[in-house]
Structure formats: structure tokens, C-alpha cells
mmCIF file of C-alpha atoms in Angstrom:
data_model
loop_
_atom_site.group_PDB
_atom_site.id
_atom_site.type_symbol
_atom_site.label_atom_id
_atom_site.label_comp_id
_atom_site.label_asym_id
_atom_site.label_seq_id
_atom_site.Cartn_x
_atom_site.Cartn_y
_atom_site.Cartn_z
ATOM 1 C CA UNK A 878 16.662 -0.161 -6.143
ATOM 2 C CA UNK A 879 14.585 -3.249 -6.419
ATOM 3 C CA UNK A 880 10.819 -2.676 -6.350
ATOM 4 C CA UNK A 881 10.352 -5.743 -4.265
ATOM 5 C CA UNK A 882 13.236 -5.582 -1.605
ATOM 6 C CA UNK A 883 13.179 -7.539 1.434
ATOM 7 C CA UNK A 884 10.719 -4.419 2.861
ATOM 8 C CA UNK A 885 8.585 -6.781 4.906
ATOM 9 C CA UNK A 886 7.996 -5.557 8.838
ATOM 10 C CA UNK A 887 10.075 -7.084 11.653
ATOM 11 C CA UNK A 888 8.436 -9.819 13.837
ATOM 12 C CA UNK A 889 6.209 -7.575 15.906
ATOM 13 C CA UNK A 890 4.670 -9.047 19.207
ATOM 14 C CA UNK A 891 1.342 -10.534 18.802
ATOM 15 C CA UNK A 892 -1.638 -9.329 20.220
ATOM 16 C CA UNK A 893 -3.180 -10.076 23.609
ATOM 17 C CA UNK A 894 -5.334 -12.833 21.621
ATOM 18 C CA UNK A 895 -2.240 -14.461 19.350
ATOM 19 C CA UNK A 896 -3.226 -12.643 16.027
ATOM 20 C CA UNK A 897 -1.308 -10.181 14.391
ATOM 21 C CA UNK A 898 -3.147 -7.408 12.335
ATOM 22 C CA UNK A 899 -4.020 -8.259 8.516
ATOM 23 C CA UNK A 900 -1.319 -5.684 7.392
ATOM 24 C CA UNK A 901 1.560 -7.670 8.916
ATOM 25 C CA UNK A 902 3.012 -10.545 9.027
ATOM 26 C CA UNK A 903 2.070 -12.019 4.733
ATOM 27 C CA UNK A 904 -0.008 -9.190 3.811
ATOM 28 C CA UNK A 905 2.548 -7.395 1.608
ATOM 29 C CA UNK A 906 3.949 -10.853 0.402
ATOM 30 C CA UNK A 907 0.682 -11.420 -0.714
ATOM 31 C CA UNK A 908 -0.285 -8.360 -2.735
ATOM 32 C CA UNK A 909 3.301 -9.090 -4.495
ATOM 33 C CA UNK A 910 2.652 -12.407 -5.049
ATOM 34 C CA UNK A 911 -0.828 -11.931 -6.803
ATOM 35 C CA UNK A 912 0.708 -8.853 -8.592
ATOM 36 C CA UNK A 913 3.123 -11.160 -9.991
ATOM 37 C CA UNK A 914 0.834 -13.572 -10.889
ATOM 38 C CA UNK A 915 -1.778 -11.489 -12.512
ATOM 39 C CA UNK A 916 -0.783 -8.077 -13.462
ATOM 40 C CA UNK A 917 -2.446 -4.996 -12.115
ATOM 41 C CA UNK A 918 -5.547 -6.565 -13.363
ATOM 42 C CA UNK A 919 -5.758 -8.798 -10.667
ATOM 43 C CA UNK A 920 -5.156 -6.114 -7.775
ATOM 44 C CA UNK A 921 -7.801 -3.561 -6.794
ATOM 45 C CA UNK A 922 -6.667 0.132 -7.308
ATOM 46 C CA UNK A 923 -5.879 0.873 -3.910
ATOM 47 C CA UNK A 924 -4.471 -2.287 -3.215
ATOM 48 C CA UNK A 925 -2.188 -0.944 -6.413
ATOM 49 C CA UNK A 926 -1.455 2.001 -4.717
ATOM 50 C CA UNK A 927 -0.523 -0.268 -1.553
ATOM 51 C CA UNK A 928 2.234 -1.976 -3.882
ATOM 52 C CA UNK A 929 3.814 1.223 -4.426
ATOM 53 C CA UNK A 930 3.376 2.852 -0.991
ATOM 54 C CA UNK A 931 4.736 0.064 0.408
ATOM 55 C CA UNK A 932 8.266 1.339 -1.004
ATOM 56 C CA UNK A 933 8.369 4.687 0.698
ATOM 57 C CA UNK A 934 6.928 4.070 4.025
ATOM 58 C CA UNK A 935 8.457 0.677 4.826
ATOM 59 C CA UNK A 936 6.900 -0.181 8.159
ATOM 60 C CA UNK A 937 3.009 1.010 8.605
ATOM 61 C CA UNK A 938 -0.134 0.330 7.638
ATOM 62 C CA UNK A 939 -0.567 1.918 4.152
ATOM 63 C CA UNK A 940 -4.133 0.461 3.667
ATOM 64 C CA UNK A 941 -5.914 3.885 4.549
ATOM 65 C CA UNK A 942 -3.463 6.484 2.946
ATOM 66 C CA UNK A 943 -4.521 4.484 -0.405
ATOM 67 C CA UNK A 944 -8.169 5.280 0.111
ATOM 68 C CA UNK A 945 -7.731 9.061 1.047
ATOM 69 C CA UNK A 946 -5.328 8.962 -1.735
ATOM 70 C CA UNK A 947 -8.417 7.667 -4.103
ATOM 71 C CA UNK A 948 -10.817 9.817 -2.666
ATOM 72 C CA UNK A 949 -8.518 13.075 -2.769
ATOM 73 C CA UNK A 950 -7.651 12.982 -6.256
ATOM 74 C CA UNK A 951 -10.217 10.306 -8.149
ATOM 75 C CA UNK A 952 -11.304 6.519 -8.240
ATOM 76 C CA UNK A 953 -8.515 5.082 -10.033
ATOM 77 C CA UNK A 954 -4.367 4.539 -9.631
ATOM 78 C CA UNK A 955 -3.785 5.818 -12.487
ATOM 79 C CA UNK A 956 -5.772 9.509 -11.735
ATOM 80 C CA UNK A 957 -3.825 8.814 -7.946
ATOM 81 C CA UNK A 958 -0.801 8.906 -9.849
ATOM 82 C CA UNK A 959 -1.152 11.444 -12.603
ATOM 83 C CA UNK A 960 -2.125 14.079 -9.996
ATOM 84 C CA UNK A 961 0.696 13.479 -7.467
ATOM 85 C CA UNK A 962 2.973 13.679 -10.534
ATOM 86 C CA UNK A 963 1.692 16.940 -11.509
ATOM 87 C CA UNK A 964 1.817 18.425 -8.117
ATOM 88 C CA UNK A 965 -1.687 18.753 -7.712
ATOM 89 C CA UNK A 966 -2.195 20.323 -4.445
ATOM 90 C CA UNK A 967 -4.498 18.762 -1.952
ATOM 91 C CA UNK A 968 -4.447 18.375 2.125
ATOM 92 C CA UNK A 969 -4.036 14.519 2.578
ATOM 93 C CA UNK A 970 -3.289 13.475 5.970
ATOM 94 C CA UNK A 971 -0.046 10.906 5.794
ATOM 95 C CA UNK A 972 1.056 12.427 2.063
ATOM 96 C CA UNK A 973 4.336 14.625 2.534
#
């Protein structure tokens, strides 16, 4: 499976004012775009954690699970990572 399959949310109606929220429309295309461009150096941890989340839960606003993710289990991806791995066991709304 591709890490960067066509995973991008459907045309969703805009908003009563004509905008669509930040985290559709370009917002993943972006984040894969500058990840492409400049590595994981040039991405934020939890907007490195975005990248991957984006893969299991196709069509929602990932954004916030990244922080709790960071804040459950430490202040990098990599720590993120490592304990989800593991199986470390922590109550993390939106992690199942």
C-alpha cells in the first residue's frame, strides 16, 4: 500500500461564509508536499504524526489526536511512536 494514496477528503460543502476548514481541501497535500521536499526536518512533530495518521483514519481531522498523542506519551514522534509500538497503555481519546 502506497503511503501517499489518493487519501484526500471528498469535496465537502463549504461553510455558510465560502471557506472550508484548514484540514480540508490542500491541507494534507501540503504536509506531503513539504515532507517531500524537506524530510521530517522540515515538518513539526505532530504535524509528523499527522502524515502518518492520515493513513488510518482517512477522512477527519487528525490535527488534535497528534497533540494528545504528544502529550500522552512525550514531546517528540519518535517517543509517540516507540510507545504505541510497545503497547504502552494509556487512555487517549480517538486512539483504538
Amino acid at each position: 500500500m502506497p503511503l501517499f494514496d489518493c487519501d484526500e477528503a471528498q469535496a465537502v460543502a463549504p461553510l455558510p461564509r465560502g471557506k472550508l476548514p484548514s484540514y480540508i481541501g490542500a491541507h494534507r497535500k501540503r504536509l506531503r508536499e513539504r515532507f517531500l521536499a524537506g524530510g521530517a526536518a522540515a515538518l513539526p512533530d505532530y504535524e509528523m504524526l499527522e502524515l502518518i495518521l492520515f493513513r488510518a483514519i482517512p477522512r477527519q481531522d487528525v490535527k488534535p489526536l497528534a497533540h494528545q498523542l504528544l502529550d500522552a506519551f512525550g514531546d517528540s514522534c519518535n517517543r509517540v511512536l516507540s510507545a504505541l509500538l510497545r503497547g504502552c497503555p494509556g487512555e487517549v481519546e480517538g486512539r483504538g
